[in-house]
Amino acid sequence: MTAFAEDVGVRLGGAVRAQRHALGLTLVDVAGRAGLSHPFLSQLERGLARPSMRSLTAIASALGTSAQALMAAAESSVPVVEPVSVVRHDTAAVDSPGGSVRSLVRGARAMLPSEYTGAPTSFHDYFQHDGEEFVYVVAGRIEIDVDGALHIVAAGESVYYAGAVRHRWRGLDGEQVRLVVVQQNA
């Protein structure tokens, strides 16, 4: 791991640990709820392991938050949220099925935008979370399944839905997919 990647891992682990402590939960509690091993969670909190987006989503759910909120907290360099958040193009990403995802905001905000580069070619498990979600397709095409209703969304198009509704997406045509996903921080 590069020094930059290690720093991101430490900050992400710190965000997970802070949320876990705020809830008064043990490593074993959170790992059990997330379906992960507590040694892995311990390594993550110490910055020795970096989770996939799927693992981060499971951890976030166990902590009553979202993966995007944890990523935004990890990118925050100061505890007080500044009025302006600037995120540069070289911000580190987390592995996601078919590619990667990076936070486009620092700190706890009302909206949590993320950039997804790549998408799985087949559907995976559904996601559900509090708040609402907006997806804008920058490049490529995706098929999005919102509670069983399928929608094809191409570059320059968007879709908006309640986060509590089961949803998932996959890339189409083998094209490189790039999405901006904005999740409400509920």
Steps between C-alpha positions, in 0.01 A plus 500: 500500500620852426524756778197678350292179495609416854388847617156447342477159666585651839244779458228257387579269791485799734157595369373145556650489851354841592150396389531166682612670821225762472247215498671314785553187289787251513697371203323166541156671500563687176679213326212265584238744372702558182570132437877556515774371727597715797875462418429656156305784662783555749753519214275742314468729802880503538550584132656163420220390266279681250145376451321444173192716449285196578678447836487872577127502425446206738706672772314827449164323525614336825589849626172658392656718231600477135827414329497845339469666841799301632703587189413869536595491869831334409578777252435771758830645613349698789224408744300817427336505159631790296245695291679398178615149413744464211588147388782461248512243219765292677284416803544131580225253411358185658456182295146445379357213291627561147711803593542757774317776687629821655334762715448840338455684829685529829334478840142447612271671249130498412586345161765235439613498136723217379661416168479138383742393229404163357200286585434129542385322184236303690265594781622450858306532825250781542589812697262677736569801720337803654456816299473545126743435215572662164710330229642691201669296225808686379620227261373163381162343570359328806197292570356589837260276687278699736289250694469272197430773243785514246615830345778557247681828561759635255764774509339837569196342669409459867274312738370597846342273761446447872799322655270276705379339177713200398739606225806381310664561163727342244696623201385421147679438171843450659554879488691686769235639735537819700228613740446781745280376784363748753358349816310693764681483834204387709 
